[in-house]
Amino acid sequence: MGKKRDDLDRSMFLPWVAWTGIFAALFLILMSIFGVCRFIYRYTRLSEETFGMLIAVLFLQQAVVKKLYG
């Protein structure tokens, strides 16, 4: 998609990285100002369990594929 656009070349990489860093910095500053870390514990457990479920499903999928297709 980007290969067909002439205005997207190597000269745009560093400004894009810089703006991404600025956005991340502002986002983290706002998070620290509003004390978002008080709520992180609620979502850490959810993401941990979701990732564990993904790993389990992938192992089961591989086991089924090996059984069916040898």
N, CA, C and O atoms as a printed pandas DataFrame, in Angstrom:
     atom_number atom_name residue_name chain_id  residue_number  x_coord  y_coord  z_coord
0              1         N          MET        A               1    0.826   -1.183    0.000
1              2        CA          MET        A               1    0.000    0.000    0.000
2              3         C          MET        A               1    0.873    1.250    0.000
3              4         O          MET        A               1    0.635    2.161   -0.793
4              5         N          GLY        A               2    1.861    1.310    0.859
5              6        CA          GLY        A               2    2.721    2.474    0.905
6              7         C          GLY        A               2    3.735    2.515   -0.228
7              8         O          GLY        A               2    4.284    3.574   -0.530
8              9         N          LYS        A               3    3.987    1.379   -0.852
9             10        CA          LYS        A               3    4.975    1.338   -1.932
10            11         C          LYS        A               3    4.501    2.086   -3.169
11            12         O          LYS        A               3    5.319    2.530   -3.974
12            13         N          LYS        A               4    3.213    2.228   -3.327
13            14        CA          LYS        A               4    2.667    2.886   -4.507
14            15         C          LYS        A               4    2.584    4.403   -4.353
15            16         O          LYS        A               4    2.244    5.103   -5.307
16            17         N          ARG        A               5    2.888    4.911   -3.169
17            18        CA          ARG        A               5    2.810    6.349   -2.933
18            19         C          ARG        A               5    4.193    6.965   -3.021
19            20         O          ARG        A               5    5.123    6.509   -2.356
20            21         N          ASP        A               6    4.332    7.991   -3.831
21            22        CA          ASP        A               6    5.621    8.640   -4.012
22            23         C          ASP        A               6    6.004    9.538   -2.837
23            24         O          ASP        A               6    7.187    9.806   -2.625
24            25         N          ASP        A               7    5.015   10.006   -2.071
25            26        CA          ASP        A               7    5.322   10.922   -0.974
26            27         C          ASP        A               7    5.787   10.205    0.292
27            28         O          ASP        A               7    6.207   10.854    1.251
28            29         N          LEU        A               8    5.717    8.878    0.303
29            30        CA          LEU        A               8    6.192    8.111    1.453
30            31         C          LEU        A               8    7.537    7.492    1.103
31            32         O          LEU        A               8    7.597    6.468    0.422
32            33         N          ASP        A               9    8.597    8.103    1.561
33            34        CA          ASP        A               9    9.918    7.568    1.301
34            35         C          ASP        A               9   10.727    7.568    2.594
35            36         O          ASP        A               9   10.180    7.799    3.672
36            37         N          ARG        A              10   11.991    7.316    2.491
37            38        CA          ARG        A              10   12.843    7.206    3.681
38            39         C          ARG        A              10   12.947    8.511    4.455
39            40         O          ARG        A              10   13.213    8.501    5.657
40            41         N          SER        A              11   12.741    9.627    3.781
41            42        CA          SER        A              11   12.845   10.902    4.488
42            43         C          SER        A              11   11.700   11.117    5.472
43            44         O          SER        A              11   11.791   11.991    6.334
44            45         N          MET        A              12   10.637   10.348    5.364
45            46        CA          MET        A              12    9.501   10.477    6.279
46            47         C          MET        A              12    9.643    9.592    7.521
47            48         O          MET        A              12    8.858    9.719    8.461
48            49         N          PHE        A              13   10.641    8.695    7.533
49            50        CA          PHE        A              13   10.759    7.754    8.642
50            51         C          PHE        A              13   11.091    8.445    9.957
51            52         O          PHE        A              13   10.397    8.232   10.952
52            53         N          LEU        A              14   12.122    9.258    9.984
53            54        CA          LEU        A              14   12.532    9.909   11.242
54            55         C          LEU        A              14   11.474   10.858   11.795
55            56         O          LEU        A              14   11.244   10.854   13.004
56            57         N          PRO        A              15   10.815   11.677   10.960
57            58        CA          PRO        A              15    9.730   12.491   11.527
58            59         C          PRO        A              15    8.593   11.645   12.090
59            60         O          PRO        A              15    7.999   11.993   13.110
60            61         N          TRP        A              16    8.296   10.544   11.429
61            62        CA          TRP        A              16    7.234    9.663   11.929
62            63         C          TRP        A              16    7.621    9.069   13.278
63            64         O          TRP        A              16    6.796    9.014   14.190
64            65         N          VAL        A              17    8.865    8.626   13.413
65            66        CA          VAL        A              17    9.336    8.082   14.685
66            67         C          VAL        A              17    9.315    9.166   15.765
67            68         O          VAL        A              17    8.944    8.900   16.908
68            69         N          ALA        A              18    9.710   10.377   15.402
69            70        CA          ALA        A              18    9.715   11.477   16.374
70            71         C          ALA        A              18    8.303   11.780   16.864
71            72         O          ALA        A              18    8.083   11.926   18.066
72            73         N          TRP        A              19    7.352   11.875   15.951
73            74        CA          TRP        A              19    5.973   12.161   16.364
74            75         C          TRP        A              19    5.372   11.019   17.171
75            76         O          TRP        A              19    4.567   11.251   18.073
76            77         N          THR        A              20    5.753    9.802   16.856
77            78        CA          THR        A              20    5.294    8.662   17.654
78            79         C          THR        A              20    5.842    8.756   19.081
79            80         O          THR        A              20    5.119    8.505   20.045
80            81         N          GLY        A              21    7.106    9.116   19.208
81            82        CA          GLY        A              21    7.701    9.280   20.531
82            83         C          GLY        A              21    7.072   10.413   21.316
83            84         O          GLY        A              21    6.855   10.293   22.521
84            85         N          ILE        A              22    6.777   11.518   20.638
85            86        CA          ILE        A              22    6.123   12.652   21.303
86            87         C          ILE        A              22    4.733   12.256   21.787
87            88         O          ILE        A              22    4.341   12.592   22.904
88            89         N          PHE        A              23    3.987   11.539   20.942
89            90        CA          PHE        A              23    2.652   11.087   21.346
90            91         C          PHE        A              23    2.735   10.162   22.552
91            92         O          PHE        A              23    1.964   10.303   23.501
92            93         N          ALA        A              24    3.675    9.210   22.517
93            94        CA          ALA        A              24    3.816    8.277   23.636
94            95         C          ALA        A              24    4.197    9.021   24.913
95            96         O          ALA        A              24    3.682    8.714   25.988
96            97         N          ALA        A              25    5.099   10.000   24.800
97            98        CA          ALA        A              25    5.509   10.772   25.972
98            99         C          ALA        A              25    4.334   11.547   26.558
99           100         O          ALA        A              25    4.123   11.532   27.771
100          101         N          LEU        A              26    3.570   12.223   25.707
101          102        CA          LEU        A              26    2.409   12.971   26.201
102          103         C          LEU        A              26    1.373   12.052   26.836
103          104         O          LEU        A              26    0.780   12.381   27.864
104          105         N          PHE        A              27    1.165   10.903   26.215
105          106        CA          PHE        A              27    0.212    9.938   26.754
106          107         C          PHE        A              27    0.658    9.458   28.133
107          108         O          PHE        A              27   -0.159    9.368   29.050
108          109         N          LEU        A              28    1.947    9.150   28.287
109          110        CA          LEU        A              28    2.449    8.699   29.582
110          111         C          LEU        A              28    2.407    9.800   30.633
111          112         O          LEU        A              28    2.130    9.532   31.803
112          113         N          ILE        A              29    2.678   11.023   30.229
113          114        CA          ILE        A              29    2.583   12.147   31.174
114          115         C          ILE        A              29    1.146   12.314   31.655
115          116         O          ILE        A              29    0.905   12.491   32.849
116          117         N          LEU        A              30    0.193   12.257   30.731
117          118        CA          LEU        A              30   -1.212   12.358   31.133
118          119         C          LEU        A              30   -1.619   11.203   32.043
119          120         O          LEU        A              30   -2.362   11.396   33.005
120          121         N          MET        A              31   -1.136   10.017   31.740
121          122        CA          MET        A              31   -1.444    8.875   32.600
122          123         C          MET        A              31   -0.892    9.075   34.005
123          124         O          MET        A              31   -1.548    8.723   34.986
124          125         N          SER        A              32    0.303    9.635   34.106
125          126        CA          SER        A              32    0.874    9.847   35.436
126          127         C          SER        A              32    0.169   10.973   36.183
127          128         O          SER        A              32    0.022   10.905   37.403
128          129         N          ILE        A              33   -0.268   12.005   35.469
129          130        CA          ILE        A              33   -0.985   13.107   36.115
130          131         C          ILE        A              33   -2.305   12.632   36.707
131          132         O          ILE        A              33   -2.659   13.002   37.826
132          133         N          PHE        A              34   -3.027   11.815   35.958
133          134        CA          PHE        A              34   -4.340   11.356   36.412
134          135         C          PHE        A              34   -4.283   10.088   37.257
135          136         O          PHE        A              34   -5.326    9.591   37.682
136          137         N          GLY        A              35   -3.098    9.557   37.507
137          138        CA          GLY        A              35   -2.955    8.401   38.396
138          139         C          GLY        A              35   -3.596    7.143   37.859
139          140         O          GLY        A              35   -4.297    6.440   38.587
140          141         N          VAL        A              36   -3.369    6.860   36.619
141          142        CA          VAL        A              36   -3.989    5.694   35.985
142          143         C          VAL        A              36   -3.467    4.391   36.574
143          144         O          VAL        A              36   -4.133    3.361   36.470
144          145         N          CYS        A              37   -2.306    4.416   37.182
145          146        CA          CYS        A              37   -1.735    3.184   37.721
146          147         C          CYS        A              37   -2.608    2.581   38.826
147          148         O          CYS        A              37   -2.457    1.408   39.165
148          149         N          ARG        A              38   -3.512    3.372   39.381
149          150        CA          ARG        A              38   -4.439    2.822   40.387
150          151         C          ARG        A              38   -5.370    1.783   39.788
151          152         O          ARG        A              38   -5.872    0.915   40.503
152          153         N          PHE        A              39   -5.607    1.862   38.482
153          154        CA          PHE        A              39   -6.558    0.971   37.820
154          155         C          PHE        A              39   -5.895   -0.146   37.030
155          156         O          PHE        A              39   -6.583   -1.022   36.505
156          157         N          ILE        A              40   -4.581   -0.131   36.936
157          158        CA          ILE        A              40   -3.866   -1.105   36.114
158          159         C          ILE        A              40   -4.056   -2.529   36.641
159          160         O          ILE        A              40   -4.123   -3.468   35.848
160          161         N          TYR        A              41   -4.141   -2.703   37.940
161          162        CA          TYR        A              41   -4.248   -4.046   38.501
162          163         C          TYR        A              41   -5.497   -4.766   38.007
163          164         O          TYR        A              41   -5.507   -5.995   37.930
164          165         N          ARG        A              42   -6.539   -4.028   37.673
165          166        CA          ARG        A              42   -7.760   -4.659   37.174
166          167         C          ARG        A              42   -7.563   -5.266   35.790
167          168         O          ARG        A              42   -8.132   -6.314   35.483
168          169         N          TYR        A              43   -6.769   -4.619   34.963
169          170        CA          TYR        A              43   -6.600   -5.060   33.586
170          171         C          TYR        A              43   -5.416   -6.001   33.408
171          172         O          TYR        A              43   -5.346   -6.730   32.418
172          173         N          THR        A              44   -4.487   -5.989   34.358
173          174        CA          THR        A              44   -3.341   -6.880   34.266
174          175         C          THR        A              44   -3.783   -8.326   34.360
175          176         O          THR        A              44   -3.310   -9.169   33.598
176          177         N          ARG        A              45   -4.672   -8.621   35.272
177          178        CA          ARG        A              45   -5.150   -9.995   35.438
178          179         C          ARG        A              45   -5.930  -10.443   34.199
179          180         O          ARG        A              45   -5.787  -11.582   33.755
180          181         N          LEU        A              46   -6.744   -9.563   33.647
181          182        CA          LEU        A              46   -7.510   -9.899   32.456
182          183         C          LEU        A              46   -6.596  -10.210   31.278
183          184         O          LEU        A              46   -6.809  -11.198   30.575
184          185         N          SER        A              47   -5.597   -9.391   31.057
185          186        CA          SER        A              47   -4.691   -9.631   29.932
186          187         C          SER        A              47   -3.855  -10.886   30.157
187          188         O          SER        A              47   -3.550  -11.607   29.207
188          189         N          GLU        A              48   -3.488  -11.150   31.400
189          190        CA          GLU        A              48   -2.730  -12.361   31.707
190          191         C          GLU        A              48   -3.557  -13.606   31.411
191          192         O          GLU        A              48   -3.058  -14.552   30.800
192          193         N          GLU        A              49   -4.800  -13.613   31.832
193          194        CA          GLU        A              49   -5.662  -14.759   31.586
194          195         C          GLU        A              49   -5.977  -14.924   30.104
195          196         O          GLU        A              49   -6.047  -16.047   29.606
196          197         N          THR        A              50   -6.166  -13.816   29.400
197          198        CA          THR        A              50   -6.443  -13.879   27.969
198          199         C          THR        A              50   -5.249  -14.442   27.206
199          200         O          THR        A              50   -5.421  -15.267   26.309
200          201         N          PHE        A              51   -4.051  -14.008   27.552
201          202        CA          PHE        A              51   -2.856  -14.519   26.898
202          203         C          PHE        A              51   -2.663  -16.003   27.197
203          204         O          PHE        A              51   -2.283  -16.770   26.312
204          205         N          GLY        A              52   -2.921  -16.407   28.429
205          206        CA          GLY        A              52   -2.835  -17.825   28.795
206          207         C          GLY        A              52   -3.821  -18.666   28.002
207          208         O          GLY        A              52   -3.498  -19.778   27.587
208          209         N          MET        A              53   -5.017  -18.142   27.790
209          210        CA          MET        A              53   -6.017  -18.859   26.999
210          211         C          MET        A              53   -5.573  -18.984   25.541
211          212         O          MET        A              53   -5.775  -20.026   24.916
212          213         N          LEU        A              54   -4.974  -17.933   25.006
213          214        CA          LEU        A              54   -4.464  -17.983   23.640
214          215         C          LEU        A              54   -3.416  -19.077   23.486
215          216         O          LEU        A              54   -3.456  -19.840   22.521
216          217         N          ILE        A              55   -2.490  -19.159   24.415
217          218        CA          ILE        A              55   -1.449  -20.183   24.357
218          219         C          ILE        A              55   -2.064  -21.572   24.434
219          220         O          ILE        A              55   -1.665  -22.468   23.690
220          221         N          ALA        A              56   -3.027  -21.760   25.324
221          222        CA          ALA        A              56   -3.674  -23.069   25.455
222          223         C          ALA        A              56   -4.399  -23.454   24.171
223          224         O          ALA        A              56   -4.309  -24.601   23.732
224          225         N          VAL        A              57   -5.111  -22.519   23.569
225          226        CA          VAL        A              57   -5.838  -22.806   22.331
226          227         C          VAL        A              57   -4.867  -23.142   21.204
227          228         O          VAL        A              57   -5.141  -24.030   20.397
228          229         N          LEU        A              58   -3.745  -22.449   21.142
229          230        CA          LEU        A              58   -2.753  -22.743   20.099
230          231         C          LEU        A              58   -2.153  -24.133   20.277
231          232         O          LEU        A              58   -1.943  -24.843   19.293
232          233         N          PHE        A              59   -1.876  -24.528   21.507
233          234        CA          PHE        A              59   -1.372  -25.882   21.742
234          235         C          PHE        A              59   -2.419  -26.931   21.371
235          236         O          PHE        A              59   -2.085  -27.955   20.775
236          237         N          LEU        A              60   -3.665  -26.686   21.714
237          238        CA          LEU        A              60   -4.722  -27.626   21.342
238          239         C          LEU        A              60   -4.884  -27.712   19.833
239          240         O          LEU        A              60   -5.082  -28.799   19.290
240          241         N          GLN        A              61   -4.803  -26.595   19.163
241          242        CA          GLN        A              61   -4.923  -26.581   17.705
242          243         C          GLN        A              61   -3.804  -27.412   17.075
243          244         O          GLN        A              61   -4.055  -28.204   16.166
244          245         N          GLN        A              62   -2.585  -27.236   17.551
245          246        CA          GLN        A              62   -1.470  -28.002   17.007
246          247         C          GLN        A              62   -1.640  -29.491   17.271
247          248         O          GLN        A              62   -1.307  -30.309   16.413
248          249         N          ALA        A              63   -2.153  -29.858   18.441
249          250        CA          ALA        A              63   -2.389  -31.271   18.750
250          251         C          ALA        A              63   -3.436  -31.865   17.827
251          252         O          ALA        A              63   -3.272  -32.990   17.356
252          253         N          VAL        A              64   -4.514  -31.128   17.559
253          254        CA          VAL        A              64   -5.568  -31.623   16.671
254          255         C          VAL        A              64   -5.048  -31.763   15.248
255          256         O          VAL        A              64   -5.351  -32.741   14.565
256          257         N          VAL        A              65   -4.272  -30.794   14.803
257          258        CA          VAL        A              65   -3.711  -30.855   13.445
258          259         C          VAL        A              65   -2.790  -32.062   13.302
259          260         O          VAL        A              65   -2.827  -32.748   12.280
260          261         N          LYS        A              66   -1.973  -32.327   14.304
261          262        CA          LYS        A              66   -1.077  -33.489   14.238
262          263         C          LYS        A              66   -1.848  -34.793   14.244
263          264         O          LYS        A              66   -1.457  -35.746   13.570
264          265         N          LYS        A              67   -2.944  -34.849   14.998
265          266        CA          LYS        A              67   -3.760  -36.076   15.027
266          267         C          LYS        A              67   -4.477  -36.309   13.704
267          268         O          LYS        A              67   -4.543  -37.437   13.216
268          269         N          LEU        A              68   -5.014  -35.236   13.124
269          270        CA          LEU        A              68   -5.775  -35.383   11.894
270          271         C          LEU        A              68   -4.912  -35.615   10.680
271          272         O          LEU        A              68   -5.255  -36.425    9.819
272          273         N          TYR        A              69   -3.796  -34.917   10.595
273          274        CA          TYR        A              69   -2.985  -34.941    9.374
274          275         C          TYR        A              69   -1.663  -35.679    9.552
275          276         O          TYR        A              69   -0.827  -35.686    8.648
276          277         N          GLY        A              70   -1.474  -36.289   10.697
277          278        CA          GLY        A              70   -0.303  -37.126   10.901
278          279         C          GLY        A              70    0.863  -36.398   11.278
279          280         O          GLY        A              70    1.922  -36.992   11.481
